[in-house]
XYZ file of C-alpha atoms in Angstrom:
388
model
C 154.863 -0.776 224.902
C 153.962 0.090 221.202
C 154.711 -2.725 218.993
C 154.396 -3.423 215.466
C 152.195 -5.890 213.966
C 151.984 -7.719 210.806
C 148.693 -8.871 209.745
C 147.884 -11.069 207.159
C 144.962 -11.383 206.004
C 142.615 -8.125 206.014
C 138.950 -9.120 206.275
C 136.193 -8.188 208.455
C 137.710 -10.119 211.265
C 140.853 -8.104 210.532
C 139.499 -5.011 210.870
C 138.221 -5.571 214.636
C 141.707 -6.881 215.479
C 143.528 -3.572 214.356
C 140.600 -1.317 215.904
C 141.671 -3.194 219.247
C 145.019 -2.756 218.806
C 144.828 1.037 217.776
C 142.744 1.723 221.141
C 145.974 0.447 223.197
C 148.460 1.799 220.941
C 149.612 -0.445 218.652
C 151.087 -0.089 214.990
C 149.171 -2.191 212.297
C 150.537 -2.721 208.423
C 147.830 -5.160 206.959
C 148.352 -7.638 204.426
C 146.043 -8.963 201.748
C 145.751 -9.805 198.112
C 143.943 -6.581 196.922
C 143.599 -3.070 198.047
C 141.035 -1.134 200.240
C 140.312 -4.873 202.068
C 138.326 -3.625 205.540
C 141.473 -3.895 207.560
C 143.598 -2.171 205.285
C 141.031 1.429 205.539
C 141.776 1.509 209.661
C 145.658 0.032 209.294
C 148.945 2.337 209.980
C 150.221 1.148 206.890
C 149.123 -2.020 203.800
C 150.703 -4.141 201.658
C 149.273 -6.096 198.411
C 150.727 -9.142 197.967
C 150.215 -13.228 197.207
C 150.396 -14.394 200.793
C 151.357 -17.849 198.903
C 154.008 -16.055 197.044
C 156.987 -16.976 200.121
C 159.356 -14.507 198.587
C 156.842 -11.527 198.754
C 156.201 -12.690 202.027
C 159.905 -12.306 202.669
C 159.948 -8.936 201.567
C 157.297 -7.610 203.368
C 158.183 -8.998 206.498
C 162.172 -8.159 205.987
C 160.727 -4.665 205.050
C 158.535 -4.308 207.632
C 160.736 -5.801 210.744
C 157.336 -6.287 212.876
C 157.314 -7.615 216.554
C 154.465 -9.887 215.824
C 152.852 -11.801 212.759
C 149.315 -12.715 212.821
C 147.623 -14.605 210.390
C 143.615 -14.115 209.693
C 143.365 -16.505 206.616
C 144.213 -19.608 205.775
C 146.376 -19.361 202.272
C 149.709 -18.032 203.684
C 152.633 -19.786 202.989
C 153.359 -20.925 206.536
C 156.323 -22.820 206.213
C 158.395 -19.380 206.194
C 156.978 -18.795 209.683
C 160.014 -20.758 211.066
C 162.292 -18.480 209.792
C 160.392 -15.469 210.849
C 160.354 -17.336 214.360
C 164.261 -17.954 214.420
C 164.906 -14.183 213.415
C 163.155 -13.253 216.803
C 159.147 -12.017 215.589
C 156.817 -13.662 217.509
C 154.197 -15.932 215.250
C 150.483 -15.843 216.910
C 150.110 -18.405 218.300
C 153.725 -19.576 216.961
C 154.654 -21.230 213.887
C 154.375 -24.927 214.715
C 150.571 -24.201 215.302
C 150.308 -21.731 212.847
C 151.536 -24.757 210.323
C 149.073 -27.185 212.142
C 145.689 -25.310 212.253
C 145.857 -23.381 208.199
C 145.175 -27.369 207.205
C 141.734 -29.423 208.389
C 144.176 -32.373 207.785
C 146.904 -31.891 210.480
C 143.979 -30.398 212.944
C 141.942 -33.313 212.327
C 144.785 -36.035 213.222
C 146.146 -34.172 216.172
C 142.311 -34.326 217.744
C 141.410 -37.545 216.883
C 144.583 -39.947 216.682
C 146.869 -37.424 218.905
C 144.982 -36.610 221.684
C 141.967 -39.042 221.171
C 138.821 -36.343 221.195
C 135.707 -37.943 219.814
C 135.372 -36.622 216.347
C 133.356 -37.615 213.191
C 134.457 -40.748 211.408
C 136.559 -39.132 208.707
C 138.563 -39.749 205.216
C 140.564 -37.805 203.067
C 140.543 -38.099 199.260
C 143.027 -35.993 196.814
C 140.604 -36.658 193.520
C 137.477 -37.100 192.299
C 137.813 -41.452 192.174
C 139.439 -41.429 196.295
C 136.309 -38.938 196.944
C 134.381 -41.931 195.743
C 136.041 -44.485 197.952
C 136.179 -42.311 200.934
C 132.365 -42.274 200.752
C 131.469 -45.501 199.944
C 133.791 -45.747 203.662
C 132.274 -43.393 205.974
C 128.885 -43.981 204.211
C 125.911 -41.127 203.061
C 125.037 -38.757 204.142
C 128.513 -37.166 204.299
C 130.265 -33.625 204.433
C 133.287 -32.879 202.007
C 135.051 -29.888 202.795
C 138.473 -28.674 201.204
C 141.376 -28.756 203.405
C 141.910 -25.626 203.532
C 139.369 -22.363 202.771
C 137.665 -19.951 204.418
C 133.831 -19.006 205.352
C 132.681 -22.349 204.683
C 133.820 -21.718 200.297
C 133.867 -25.268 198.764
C 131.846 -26.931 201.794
C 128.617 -29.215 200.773
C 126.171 -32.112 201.442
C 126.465 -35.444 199.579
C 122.914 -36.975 199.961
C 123.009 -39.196 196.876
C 125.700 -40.906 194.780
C 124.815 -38.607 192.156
C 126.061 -35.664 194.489
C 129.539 -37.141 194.645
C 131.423 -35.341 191.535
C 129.572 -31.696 191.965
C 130.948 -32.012 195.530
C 134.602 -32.673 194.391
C 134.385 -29.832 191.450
C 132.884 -27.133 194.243
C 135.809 -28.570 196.778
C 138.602 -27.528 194.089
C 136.765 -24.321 193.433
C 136.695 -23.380 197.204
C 139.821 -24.113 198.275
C 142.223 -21.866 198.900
C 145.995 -22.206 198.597
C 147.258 -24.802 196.761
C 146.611 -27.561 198.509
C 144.164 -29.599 196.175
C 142.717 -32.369 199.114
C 139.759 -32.807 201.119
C 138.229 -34.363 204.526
C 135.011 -35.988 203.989
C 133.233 -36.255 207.592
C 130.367 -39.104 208.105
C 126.983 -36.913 208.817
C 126.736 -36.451 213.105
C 123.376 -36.557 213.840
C 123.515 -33.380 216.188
C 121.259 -31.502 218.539
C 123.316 -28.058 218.411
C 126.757 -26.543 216.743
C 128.990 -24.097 219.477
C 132.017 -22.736 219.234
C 134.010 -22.021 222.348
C 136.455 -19.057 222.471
C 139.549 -20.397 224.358
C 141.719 -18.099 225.084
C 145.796 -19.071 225.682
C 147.807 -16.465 227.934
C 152.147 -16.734 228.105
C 152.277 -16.733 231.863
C 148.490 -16.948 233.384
C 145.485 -19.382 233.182
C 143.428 -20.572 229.498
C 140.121 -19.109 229.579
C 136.782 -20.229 228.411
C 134.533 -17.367 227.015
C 130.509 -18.460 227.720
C 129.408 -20.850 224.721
C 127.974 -19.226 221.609
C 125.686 -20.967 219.472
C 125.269 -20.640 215.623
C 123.235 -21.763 212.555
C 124.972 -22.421 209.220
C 124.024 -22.342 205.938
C 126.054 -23.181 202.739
C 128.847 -24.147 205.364
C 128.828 -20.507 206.190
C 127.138 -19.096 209.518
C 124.139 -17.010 209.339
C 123.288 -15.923 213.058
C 125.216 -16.741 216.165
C 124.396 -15.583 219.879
C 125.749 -16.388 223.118
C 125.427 -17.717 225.640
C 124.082 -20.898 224.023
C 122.422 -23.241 226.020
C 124.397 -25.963 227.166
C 124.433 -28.246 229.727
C 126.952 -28.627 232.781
C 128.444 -31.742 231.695
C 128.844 -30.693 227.677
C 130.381 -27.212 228.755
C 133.328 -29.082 231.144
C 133.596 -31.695 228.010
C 133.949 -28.862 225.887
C 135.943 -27.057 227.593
C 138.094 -30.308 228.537
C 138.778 -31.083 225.091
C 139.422 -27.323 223.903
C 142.128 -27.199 226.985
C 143.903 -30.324 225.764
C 143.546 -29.065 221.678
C 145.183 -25.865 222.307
C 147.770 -26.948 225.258
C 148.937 -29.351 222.505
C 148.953 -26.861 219.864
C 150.898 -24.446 222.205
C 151.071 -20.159 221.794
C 149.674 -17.792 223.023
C 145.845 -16.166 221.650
C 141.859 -16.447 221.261
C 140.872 -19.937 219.449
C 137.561 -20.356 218.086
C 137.084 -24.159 218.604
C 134.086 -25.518 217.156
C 131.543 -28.440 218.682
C 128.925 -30.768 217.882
C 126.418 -31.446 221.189
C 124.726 -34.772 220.422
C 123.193 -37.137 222.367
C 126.030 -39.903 222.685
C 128.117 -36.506 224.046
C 130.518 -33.994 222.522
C 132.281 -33.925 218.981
C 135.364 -31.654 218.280
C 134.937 -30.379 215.026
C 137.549 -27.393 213.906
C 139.469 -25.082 215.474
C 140.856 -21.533 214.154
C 143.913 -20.150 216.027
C 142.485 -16.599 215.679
C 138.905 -14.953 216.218
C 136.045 -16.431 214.776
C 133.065 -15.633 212.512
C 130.439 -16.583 215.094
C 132.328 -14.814 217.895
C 131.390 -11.224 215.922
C 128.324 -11.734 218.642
C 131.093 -9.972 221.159
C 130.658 -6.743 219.383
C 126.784 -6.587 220.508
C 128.849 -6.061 224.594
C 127.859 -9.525 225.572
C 131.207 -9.922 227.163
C 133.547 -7.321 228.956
C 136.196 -8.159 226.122
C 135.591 -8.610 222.778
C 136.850 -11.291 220.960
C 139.506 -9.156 219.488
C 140.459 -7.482 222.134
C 141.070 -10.828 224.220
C 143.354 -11.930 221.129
C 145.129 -8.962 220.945
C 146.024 -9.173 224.743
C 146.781 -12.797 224.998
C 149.295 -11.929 221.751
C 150.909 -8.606 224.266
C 150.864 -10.479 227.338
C 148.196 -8.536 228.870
C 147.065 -10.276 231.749
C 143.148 -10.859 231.845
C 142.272 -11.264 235.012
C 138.870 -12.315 234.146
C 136.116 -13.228 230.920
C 132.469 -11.485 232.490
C 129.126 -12.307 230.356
C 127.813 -8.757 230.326
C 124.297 -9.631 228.167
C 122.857 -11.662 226.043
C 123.153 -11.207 222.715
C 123.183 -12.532 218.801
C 124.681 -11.263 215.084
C 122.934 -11.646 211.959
C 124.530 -11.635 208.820
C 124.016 -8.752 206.114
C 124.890 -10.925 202.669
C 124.891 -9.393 199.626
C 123.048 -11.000 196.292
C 124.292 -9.743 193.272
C 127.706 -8.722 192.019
C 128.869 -5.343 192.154
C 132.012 -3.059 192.477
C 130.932 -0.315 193.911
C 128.062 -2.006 196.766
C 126.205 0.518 198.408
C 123.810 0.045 201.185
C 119.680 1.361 201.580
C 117.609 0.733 205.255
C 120.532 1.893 207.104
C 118.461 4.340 208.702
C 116.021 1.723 209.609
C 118.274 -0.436 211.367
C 119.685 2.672 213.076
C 116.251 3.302 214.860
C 115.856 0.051 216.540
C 116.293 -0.164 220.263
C 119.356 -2.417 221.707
C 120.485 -2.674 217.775
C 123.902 -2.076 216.253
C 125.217 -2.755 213.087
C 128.575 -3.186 211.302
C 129.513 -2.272 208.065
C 132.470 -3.589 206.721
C 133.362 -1.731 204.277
C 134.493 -4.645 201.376
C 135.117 -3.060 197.804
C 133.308 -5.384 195.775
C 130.074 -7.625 196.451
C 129.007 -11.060 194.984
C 126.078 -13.268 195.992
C 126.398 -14.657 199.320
C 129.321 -12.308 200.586
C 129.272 -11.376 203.857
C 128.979 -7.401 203.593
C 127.682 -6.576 207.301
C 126.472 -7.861 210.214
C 123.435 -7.055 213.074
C 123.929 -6.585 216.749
C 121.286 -7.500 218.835
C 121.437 -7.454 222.725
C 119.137 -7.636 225.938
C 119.504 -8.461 229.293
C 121.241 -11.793 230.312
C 118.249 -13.624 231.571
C 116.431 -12.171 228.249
C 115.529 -15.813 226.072
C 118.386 -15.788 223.530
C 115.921 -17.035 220.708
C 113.965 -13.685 221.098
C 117.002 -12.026 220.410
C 118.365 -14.210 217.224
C 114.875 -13.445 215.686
C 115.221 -9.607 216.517
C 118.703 -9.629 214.918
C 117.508 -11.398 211.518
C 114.817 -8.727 211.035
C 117.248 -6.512 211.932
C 119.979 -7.667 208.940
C 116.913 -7.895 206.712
C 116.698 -4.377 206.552
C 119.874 -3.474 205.051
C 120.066 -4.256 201.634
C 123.363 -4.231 199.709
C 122.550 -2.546 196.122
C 124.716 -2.614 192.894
């Protein structure tokens, strides 16, 4: 039953993955591009490498000889994950959609011109003059967003003309990998954002887990909390379109796949073939299975018979605000003495403003009104403050 899993990418998100998979048993070595990353200070084992450098990807895996790869980030070099594939490791979900989903472009133009899904009018621009064009096409305001990055780096607003080339510049800056393009999404005039774990199994039916809500800021979430309210007929178009994203995309796992609700109906906006920021909410018991632990037993071909919602409950974000390489934390305590609170500490080695160092657990019971709870877990996160 043990087997041996490669993970790249060793981040918060990370971290809850390989404290599922050391509860049943399994054997982590996580991968990232510096040491003492969260994931590598519960792992088996760690390596340190470029994940964009293919032949220390090579090594690692030839090294290694795991039963499963799963990415967590974006900037691997994906391409190899054919070859892993044909020398019999399983690739979460598998590499064709592993290729797909680390680029906003291919994502984008499976939704919209492969399956159809009612998306944002869209461009794509590869320097600062097509960024120009692209707007002038899909109009102001706009969203530019690199193709591929991470916790919403590189992601802003263009309001005015004048906005145009500091959005390109913070695009290059934010983007990871070396792909050096970005989508540029006409503004959707939305009522509420969701995502909507899907979860793929080998041999038994996709699940939906209930609809969590979230509020972002600087492209990067702030508080989430599920279950969101959401009406019959946007949950089963939801959950229509996430079926016929990830049946297309194929594999086996948990998929964060993100919405707009708006009044003309429901936009597909991303999808992540892996757990999601805004799904950290599961930690707070809202569901019988974590989002983690439903990834890690969709990956094992673990049946799950079943996805309960337990509570209600949101996540606040602990960010830190100045730079530091040795971040400690003050108001723990505090936070610690607060009925139906938790709190997770992640544990990164160095802090910078706006890094996601933390995050508060707030839950109740289910028929408890989920904006009471969001506003108990932001006072909650504002009590913990990350020092230099």
């Amino acid at each position: 039953m043990q087997k041996k899993i490669l993970l790249l990418g060793s981040g918060e998100l990370g971290k809850e993955f390989v404290i599922a998979a050391q509860r049943i048993g399994q054997k982590v070595i996580a991968v990232d591009s510096y040491e003492n990353a969260p994931a590598m200070q519960v792992a088996h084992g760690f390596e340190v490498i470029n994940m964009l450098d293919g032949a220390a990807l090579d090594a690692i895996v030839a090294k290694h000889k795991p039963d499963f790869i799963v990415p967590e980030i974006e900037a691997i070099r994906t391409e190899r994950f054919y070859d892993y594939e044909k020398q019999g490791i399983t690739v979460v979900p598998w590499a064709k959609a592993a290729n797909f989903t680390m680029n906003r472009k291919a994502i984008r133009d499976l939704a919209a011109k492969g399956l159809g899904l009612r998306t944002a009018n869209y461009r794509y621009a590869t320097s600062a003059e097509e960024l120009q064009k692209a707007v002038a096409e899909v109009g102001i305001p706009c969203v530019v967003k690199p193709l591929m990055s991470s916790s919403g780096k590189g992601q802003s607003t263009i309001k005015t003309e004048a906005d145009i080339e500091k959005a390109w510049s913070y695009a290059v800056e934010g983007s990871r990998g070396d792909v050096v393009e970005v989508i540029v999404e006409a503004f959707v005039n939305f009522n509420s954002e969701i995502t909507l774990l899907t979860v793929t199994q080998n041999n038994n039916p996709t699940l939906f887990c209930a609809p969590i809500g979230h509020r972002q800021e600087r492209g990067d979430y702030q508080e989430s909390w599920q279950p969101a309210n959401v009406s019959d007929a946007a949950m089963a178009e939801a959950q229509d379109m996430a079926r016929k994203v990830t049946e297309a995309l194929g594999g086996a796992g948990l998929f964060g796949v993100e919405f707009f609700l708006t009044d003309e109906g429901v936009y597909f906006s991303e999808l992540s073939p892996r757990p999601h920021d805004t799904g950290m909410v599961t930690l707070a018991g809202t569901q019988n299975f974590n989002e983690f632990e439903l990834h890690l037993r969709a990956i094992l071909s673990l049946p799950i018979a079943e996805i309960t919602l337990e509570k209600a409950g949101a996540s606040a974000v602990i960010l830190a605000s100045e730079n530091s390489d040795n971040p400690t934390f003050t108001g723990v305590e505090k936070i610690a003495a607060l009925p139906k609170t938790d709190f997770r500490l992640f544990g990164k080695p160095t802090s910078r403003p706006y890094r996601r160092m933390g995050v508060a657990l707030v839950s109740d019971t289910p028929d408890t009104p989920v904006g009471e709870i969001v506003e108990k877990a932001k006072k909650a996160a504002a009590l913990i403050n990350v020092e230099k």
